[in-house]
PDB file of C-alpha atoms in Angstrom:
ATOM      1  CA  MET D   1     -18.846   6.211   1.514  1.00  0.00           C
ATOM      2  CA  SER D   2     -15.595   6.309   4.339  1.00  0.00           C
ATOM      3  CA  LEU D   3     -14.578   4.191   5.820  1.00  0.00           C
ATOM      4  CA  VAL D   4     -13.249   4.244   9.742  1.00  0.00           C
ATOM      5  CA  THR D   5      -9.756   3.956   8.782  1.00  0.00           C
ATOM      6  CA  ASN D   6      -7.457   4.541   6.194  1.00  0.00           C
ATOM      7  CA  VAL D   7      -6.774   1.729   3.468  1.00  0.00           C
ATOM      8  CA  LYS D   8      -4.552   0.830   0.796  1.00  0.00           C
ATOM      9  CA  VAL D   9      -5.427  -1.350  -1.953  1.00  0.00           C
ATOM     10  CA  GLY D  10      -2.498  -2.603  -3.599  1.00  0.00           C
ATOM     11  CA  MET D  11      -1.696  -5.135  -6.732  1.00  0.00           C
ATOM     12  CA  ILE D  12      -4.529  -3.340  -8.158  1.00  0.00           C
ATOM     13  CA  THR D  13      -4.302  -5.158 -12.354  1.00  0.00           C
ATOM     14  CA  ASN D  14      -7.868  -3.965 -13.531  1.00  0.00           C
ATOM     15  CA  LEU D  15     -10.528  -0.977 -13.542  1.00  0.00           C
ATOM     16  CA  SER D  16     -13.313  -2.986 -11.907  1.00  0.00           C
ATOM     17  CA  ASP D  17     -11.155  -3.625  -8.588  1.00  0.00           C
ATOM     18  CA  ALA D  18      -9.832   0.658  -8.655  1.00  0.00           C
ATOM     19  CA  ARG D  19     -13.124   1.464  -9.130  1.00  0.00           C
ATOM     20  CA  TYR D  20     -14.656  -0.535  -5.876  1.00  0.00           C
ATOM     21  CA  CYS D  21     -12.577   0.707  -3.808  1.00  0.00           C
ATOM     22  CA  ALA D  22     -13.333   4.137  -5.379  1.00  0.00           C
ATOM     23  CA  GLY D  23     -16.596   4.053  -4.421  1.00  0.00           C
ATOM     24  CA  MET D  24     -15.728   2.097  -1.688  1.00  0.00           C
ATOM     25  CA  GLY D  25     -13.137   4.870  -0.076  1.00  0.00           C
ATOM     26  CA  VAL D  26     -10.073   3.524   0.208  1.00  0.00           C
ATOM     27  CA  GLU D  27      -7.522   6.058   0.065  1.00  0.00           C
ATOM     28  CA  ARG D  28      -5.170   4.965  -1.964  1.00  0.00           C
ATOM     29  CA  LEU D  29      -4.143   2.542  -4.309  1.00  0.00           C
ATOM     30  CA  GLY D  30      -0.640   0.510  -5.276  1.00  0.00           C
ATOM     31  CA  VAL D  31      -0.146  -0.887  -8.626  1.00  0.00           C
ATOM     32  CA  ASN D  32       3.135  -2.608  -8.935  1.00  0.00           C
ATOM     33  CA  VAL D  33       5.339  -0.885 -11.019  1.00  0.00           C
ATOM     34  CA  ILE D  34       8.349  -3.541 -11.950  1.00  0.00           C
ATOM     35  CA  ALA D  35       8.254  -4.448 -15.249  1.00  0.00           C
ATOM     36  CA  GLU D  36       9.431  -8.181 -14.575  1.00  0.00           C
ATOM     37  CA  SER D  37       6.814  -8.587 -11.427  1.00  0.00           C
ATOM     38  CA  PRO D  38       3.771 -10.606 -11.351  1.00  0.00           C
ATOM     39  CA  ASN D  39       0.772  -8.313 -11.738  1.00  0.00           C
ATOM     40  CA  TYR D  40       2.954  -5.556 -13.587  1.00  0.00           C
ATOM     41  CA  ILE D  41       0.743  -2.452 -14.815  1.00  0.00           C
ATOM     42  CA  SER D  42       2.466  -0.224 -17.368  1.00  0.00           C
ATOM     43  CA  PRO D  43       2.168   3.019 -17.072  1.00  0.00           C
ATOM     44  CA  VAL D  44      -0.798   3.915 -20.120  1.00  0.00           C
ATOM     45  CA  GLN D  45      -2.515   1.059 -18.480  1.00  0.00           C
ATOM     46  CA  TRP D  46      -3.014   2.992 -15.406  1.00  0.00           C
ATOM     47  CA  GLN D  47      -3.360   6.485 -16.919  1.00  0.00           C
ATOM     48  CA  ASP D  48      -6.358   4.806 -17.847  1.00  0.00           C
ATOM     49  CA  ILE D  49      -7.735   3.470 -15.596  1.00  0.00           C
ATOM     50  CA  GLN D  50      -6.606   6.461 -12.986  1.00  0.00           C
ATOM     51  CA  GLY D  51      -8.677   8.172 -16.410  1.00  0.00           C
ATOM     52  CA  TRP D  52     -12.149   6.806 -14.660  1.00  0.00           C
ATOM     53  CA  ILE D  53     -11.399   7.075 -10.865  1.00  0.00           C
ATOM     54  CA  ASN D  54     -11.433  10.068  -8.733  1.00  0.00           C
ATOM     55  CA  GLY D  55     -10.011  10.318  -5.062  1.00  0.00           C
ATOM     56  CA  PRO D  56      -7.244   7.840  -4.104  1.00  0.00           C
ATOM     57  CA  LYS D  57      -3.986   8.509  -4.053  1.00  0.00           C
ATOM     58  CA  THR D  58      -1.561   6.690  -6.187  1.00  0.00           C
ATOM     59  CA  VAL D  59       1.307   4.104  -4.392  1.00  0.00           C
ATOM     60  CA  ALA D  60       3.890   2.598  -6.804  1.00  0.00           C
ATOM     61  CA  GLU D  61       4.557  -0.629  -5.330  1.00  0.00           C
ATOM     62  CA  VAL D  62       8.324  -0.744  -6.250  1.00  0.00           C
ATOM     63  CA  TYR D  63       9.706  -4.188  -4.577  1.00  0.00           C
ATOM     64  CA  GLY D  64      12.385  -5.440  -6.577  1.00  0.00           C
ATOM     65  CA  ILE D  65      13.275  -2.067  -8.096  1.00  0.00           C
ATOM     66  CA  LYS D  66      17.593  -2.961  -9.465  1.00  0.00           C
ATOM     67  CA  THR D  67      18.012   0.865 -10.872  1.00  0.00           C
ATOM     68  CA  PRO D  68      17.970   4.631  -9.492  1.00  0.00           C
ATOM     69  CA  ASN D  69      17.270   5.488 -13.365  1.00  0.00           C
ATOM     70  CA  GLN D  70      14.190   2.740 -12.875  1.00  0.00           C
ATOM     71  CA  LEU D  71      13.149   5.000  -9.607  1.00  0.00           C
ATOM     72  CA  ASN D  72      13.245   8.169 -11.698  1.00  0.00           C
ATOM     73  CA  ASP D  73      11.299   6.649 -14.960  1.00  0.00           C
ATOM     74  CA  ILE D  74       8.739   5.392 -11.981  1.00  0.00           C
ATOM     75  CA  ALA D  75       8.271   9.009 -11.053  1.00  0.00           C
ATOM     76  CA  THR D  76       8.193  10.098 -13.894  1.00  0.00           C
ATOM     77  CA  GLN D  77       5.399   8.079 -16.106  1.00  0.00           C
ATOM     78  CA  TYR D  78       3.609   6.617 -13.379  1.00  0.00           C
ATOM     79  CA  ASN D  79       3.616  10.557 -10.673  1.00  0.00           C
ATOM     80  CA  PRO D  80       3.140   8.719  -7.762  1.00  0.00           C
ATOM     81  CA  ASP D  81       1.607  10.295  -4.471  1.00  0.00           C
ATOM     82  CA  PHE D  82       3.479   7.083  -2.387  1.00  0.00           C
ATOM     83  CA  LEU D  83       6.451   4.563  -3.584  1.00  0.00           C
ATOM     84  CA  GLU D  84       6.214   1.663  -0.667  1.00  0.00           C
ATOM     85  CA  MET D  85       9.246  -0.480  -0.259  1.00  0.00           C
ATOM     86  CA  ASN D  86      10.835  -2.403   1.653  1.00  0.00           C
ATOM     87  CA  LEU D  87      14.277  -1.132   4.010  1.00  0.00           C
ATOM     88  CA  GLN D  88      16.604  -2.749   1.842  1.00  0.00           C
ATOM     89  CA  GLU D  89      15.100  -0.808  -0.998  1.00  0.00           C
ATOM     90  CA  PHE D  90      14.694   2.180   0.950  1.00  0.00           C
ATOM     91  CA  HIS D  91      18.768   2.596   1.910  1.00  0.00           C
ATOM     92  CA  ALA D  92      19.649   1.512  -1.676  1.00  0.00           C
ATOM     93  CA  PHE D  93      17.987   4.322  -3.081  1.00  0.00           C
ATOM     94  CA  ARG D  94      17.854   6.658  -0.669  1.00  0.00           C
ATOM     95  CA  ASN D  95      19.865   9.915  -2.804  1.00  0.00           C
ATOM     96  CA  GLU D  96      17.430   9.282  -5.278  1.00  0.00           C
ATOM     97  CA  ILE D  97      13.352   9.158  -3.233  1.00  0.00           C
ATOM     98  CA  LYS D  98      11.713  12.247  -3.871  1.00  0.00           C
ATOM     99  CA  SER D  99       7.803  11.028  -2.995  1.00  0.00           C
ATOM    100  CA  ASN D 100       7.257  10.333   0.572  1.00  0.00           C
ATOM    101  CA  VAL D 101       7.235   6.190   1.150  1.00  0.00           C
ATOM    102  CA  MET D 102       5.565   3.816   2.525  1.00  0.00           C
ATOM    103  CA  LEU D 103       8.089   1.908   3.707  1.00  0.00           C
ATOM    104  CA  CYS D 104       7.318  -1.854   5.199  1.00  0.00           C
ATOM    105  CA  LEU D 105       9.205  -4.096   8.216  1.00  0.00           C
ATOM    106  CA  GLN D 106      10.021  -7.173   8.641  1.00  0.00           C
ATOM    107  CA  VAL D 107      10.798  -8.582  11.274  1.00  0.00           C
ATOM    108  CA  GLU D 108      14.739  -9.081  10.677  1.00  0.00           C
ATOM    109  CA  ASP D 109      14.650  -4.958   9.869  1.00  0.00           C
ATOM    110  CA  ARG D 110      14.644  -5.128  13.954  1.00  0.00           C
ATOM    111  CA  ASN D 111      18.349  -5.482  14.210  1.00  0.00           C
ATOM    112  CA  GLU D 112      19.169  -2.684  11.688  1.00  0.00           C
ATOM    113  CA  THR D 113      19.188   0.823  13.494  1.00  0.00           C
ATOM    114  CA  LEU D 114      15.716   2.052  12.809  1.00  0.00           C
ATOM    115  CA  SER D 115      16.612   5.376  14.710  1.00  0.00           C
ATOM    116  CA  GLU D 116      17.600   7.440  11.507  1.00  0.00           C
ATOM    117  CA  ILE D 117      14.582   6.168   9.700  1.00  0.00           C
ATOM    118  CA  LYS D 118      11.853   7.389  12.477  1.00  0.00           C
ATOM    119  CA  THR D 119      13.429  10.681  11.074  1.00  0.00           C
ATOM    120  CA  ASP D 120      13.632  10.986   7.800  1.00  0.00           C
ATOM    121  CA  ASP D 121      10.815  13.747   6.311  1.00  0.00           C
ATOM    122  CA  ARG D 122       9.966  11.192   3.926  1.00  0.00           C
ATOM    123  CA  ILE D 123       8.841   7.915   5.568  1.00  0.00           C
ATOM    124  CA  ASP D 124       4.491   8.676   5.519  1.00  0.00           C
ATOM    125  CA  SER D 125       4.088   4.982   7.459  1.00  0.00           C
ATOM    126  CA  PHE D 126       5.247   2.074   7.893  1.00  0.00           C
ATOM    127  CA  ILE D 127       3.944  -0.862   6.757  1.00  0.00           C
ATOM    128  CA  VAL D 128       3.721  -4.680   9.138  1.00  0.00           C
ATOM    129  CA  HIS D 129       1.885  -8.009   8.620  1.00  0.00           C
ATOM    130  CA  GLU D 130      -0.082  -8.758  11.543  1.00  0.00           C
ATOM    131  CA  ASN D 131       2.313 -11.413  12.764  1.00  0.00           C
ATOM    132  CA  ASP D 132       4.859  -8.986  13.966  1.00  0.00           C
ATOM    133  CA  LEU D 133       3.202  -6.034  15.374  1.00  0.00           C
ATOM    134  CA  THR D 134       4.607  -7.415  18.749  1.00  0.00           C
ATOM    135  CA  GLN D 135       8.242  -6.707  16.984  1.00  0.00           C
ATOM    136  CA  PHE D 136       7.500  -3.393  16.358  1.00  0.00           C
ATOM    137  CA  SER D 137       5.393  -2.298  19.481  1.00  0.00           C
ATOM    138  CA  ASP D 138       7.322   1.209  19.739  1.00  0.00           C
ATOM    139  CA  PHE D 139       6.384   2.116  15.940  1.00  0.00           C
ATOM    140  CA  ILE D 140       2.834   1.334  16.645  1.00  0.00           C
ATOM    141  CA  GLU D 141       2.518   4.058  19.839  1.00  0.00           C
ATOM    142  CA  GLN D 142       4.592   6.635  17.585  1.00  0.00           C
ATOM    143  CA  PHE D 143       4.445   6.338  13.638  1.00  0.00           C
ATOM    144  CA  ARG D 144       1.478   6.121  11.315  1.00  0.00           C
ATOM    145  CA  ILE D 145       1.209   2.124  10.540  1.00  0.00           C
ATOM    146  CA  PHE D 146      -0.135   0.160   7.829  1.00  0.00           C
ATOM    147  CA  ILE D 147      -1.420  -3.497   8.710  1.00  0.00           C
ATOM    148  CA  ILE D 148      -1.351  -6.817   6.753  1.00  0.00           C
ATOM    149  CA  PRO D 149      -3.647  -8.642   8.701  1.00  0.00           C
ATOM    150  CA  LYS D 150      -3.394 -12.498   8.315  1.00  0.00           C
ATOM    151  CA  ASN D 151      -6.973 -12.859   7.181  1.00  0.00           C
ATOM    152  CA  THR D 152     -10.651 -10.865   7.339  1.00  0.00           C
ATOM    153  CA  LYS D 153     -11.910 -12.562  10.376  1.00  0.00           C
ATOM    154  CA  SER D 154      -9.174 -10.569  12.479  1.00  0.00           C
ATOM    155  CA  ILE D 155      -9.871  -7.499  10.748  1.00  0.00           C
ATOM    156  CA  THR D 156     -12.679  -6.740  13.367  1.00  0.00           C
ATOM    157  CA  GLY D 157     -10.039  -7.201  16.477  1.00  0.00           C
ATOM    158  CA  LEU D 158      -6.791  -4.940  15.040  1.00  0.00           C
ATOM    159  CA  LEU D 159      -8.967  -1.808  14.626  1.00  0.00           C
ATOM    160  CA  SER D 160     -10.364  -2.011  18.209  1.00  0.00           C
ATOM    161  CA  ASP D 161      -6.372  -2.578  19.370  1.00  0.00           C
ATOM    162  CA  TYR D 162      -4.505  -0.838  16.876  1.00  0.00           C
ATOM    163  CA  PRO D 163      -7.131   2.164  16.239  1.00  0.00           C
ATOM    164  CA  THR D 164      -4.952   4.486  14.978  1.00  0.00           C
ATOM    165  CA  ALA D 165      -3.661   1.732  12.364  1.00  0.00           C
ATOM    166  CA  GLY D 166      -4.770   1.554   8.624  1.00  0.00           C
ATOM    167  CA  PHE D 167      -5.181  -1.577   6.983  1.00  0.00           C
ATOM    168  CA  ILE D 168      -3.452  -3.124   3.756  1.00  0.00           C
ATOM    169  CA  LEU D 169      -5.450  -5.500   1.629  1.00  0.00           C
ATOM    170  CA  SER D 170      -5.043  -6.801  -1.670  1.00  0.00           C
ATOM    171  CA  GLY D 171      -6.772  -6.888  -5.305  1.00  0.00           C
ATOM    172  CA  SER D 172      -7.208  -9.657  -7.414  1.00  0.00           C
ATOM    173  CA  GLU D 173      -7.645 -10.336 -11.399  1.00  0.00           C
ATOM    174  CA  GLU D 174     -10.649 -10.220 -12.833  1.00  0.00           C
ATOM    175  CA  SER D 175     -11.884 -13.311 -14.704  1.00  0.00           C
ATOM    176  CA  LYS D 176     -12.929 -11.555 -17.039  1.00  0.00           C
ATOM    177  CA  PRO D 177     -12.601  -8.363 -18.358  1.00  0.00           C
ATOM    178  CA  GLY D 178     -15.682  -6.843 -16.260  1.00  0.00           C
ATOM    179  CA  LEU D 179     -16.486  -9.663 -14.185  1.00  0.00           C
ATOM    180  CA  LYS D 180     -15.129  -9.710 -10.259  1.00  0.00           C
ATOM    181  CA  ASN D 181     -15.615 -11.002  -7.619  1.00  0.00           C
ATOM    182  CA  TYR D 182     -15.452  -9.032  -4.752  1.00  0.00           C
ATOM    183  CA  ASP D 183     -16.462 -11.287  -1.551  1.00  0.00           C
ATOM    184  CA  GLU D 184     -13.529 -11.063  -0.036  1.00  0.00           C
ATOM    185  CA  LEU D 185     -12.775  -7.046  -0.432  1.00  0.00           C
ATOM    186  CA  ALA D 186     -16.060  -5.923   0.286  1.00  0.00           C
ATOM    187  CA  GLU D 187     -15.854  -8.332   3.797  1.00  0.00           C
ATOM    188  CA  VAL D 188     -13.407  -6.648   5.061  1.00  0.00           C
ATOM    189  CA  LEU D 189     -13.972  -2.643   3.610  1.00  0.00           C
ATOM    190  CA  GLU D 190     -17.618  -3.587   4.577  1.00  0.00           C
ATOM    191  CA  GLN D 191     -16.308  -4.028   8.170  1.00  0.00           C
ATOM    192  CA  LEU D 192     -14.637  -0.413   8.259  1.00  0.00           C
ATOM    193  CA  GLU D 193     -17.684   1.268   6.987  1.00  0.00           C
ATOM    194  CA  GLU D 194     -18.375   4.488   9.546  1.00  0.00           C
ATOM    195  CA  VAL D 195     -21.295   3.571  10.694  1.00  0.00           C
TER     196      VAL D 195
END
């Protein structure tokens, strides 16, 4: 199965989501790697999940990271293909970052000088909320963008308006181990299936 664009599903907390997404052709799976955060997945849990899937790349969601040591531990323990963070975290840990970065932009970031990060080779892509797309039109035309949609209904229109953009979706908790409702995720991924 393949999708018409790149998709990253974040907040993966269980094998059911990971296997479903891998089977649907999702390019990237995100896992919260900050121990104090909700939906945290330990390195051992993530390694167990990875043992059952093949294909998607790993995105370490590092929102809330506090120290360079944390970043080094994450790199060693999770071995991510990408780090996902906001602009302030990128600036704070710029010298320690060795992985490719998915950089989440917010409207207040427009006030900062973004020109230097546009040329940083470690920036793989920018993440923009659907509500903020007009604020970042220059990025959309020049760089790889992943859009966080407002809801599942807006996907088709966004794909039409931004044909090169990818999408950010979220996993969810299982009701019981192995028991999961995929309705919302399935609705979006089915809209993105290649015909």
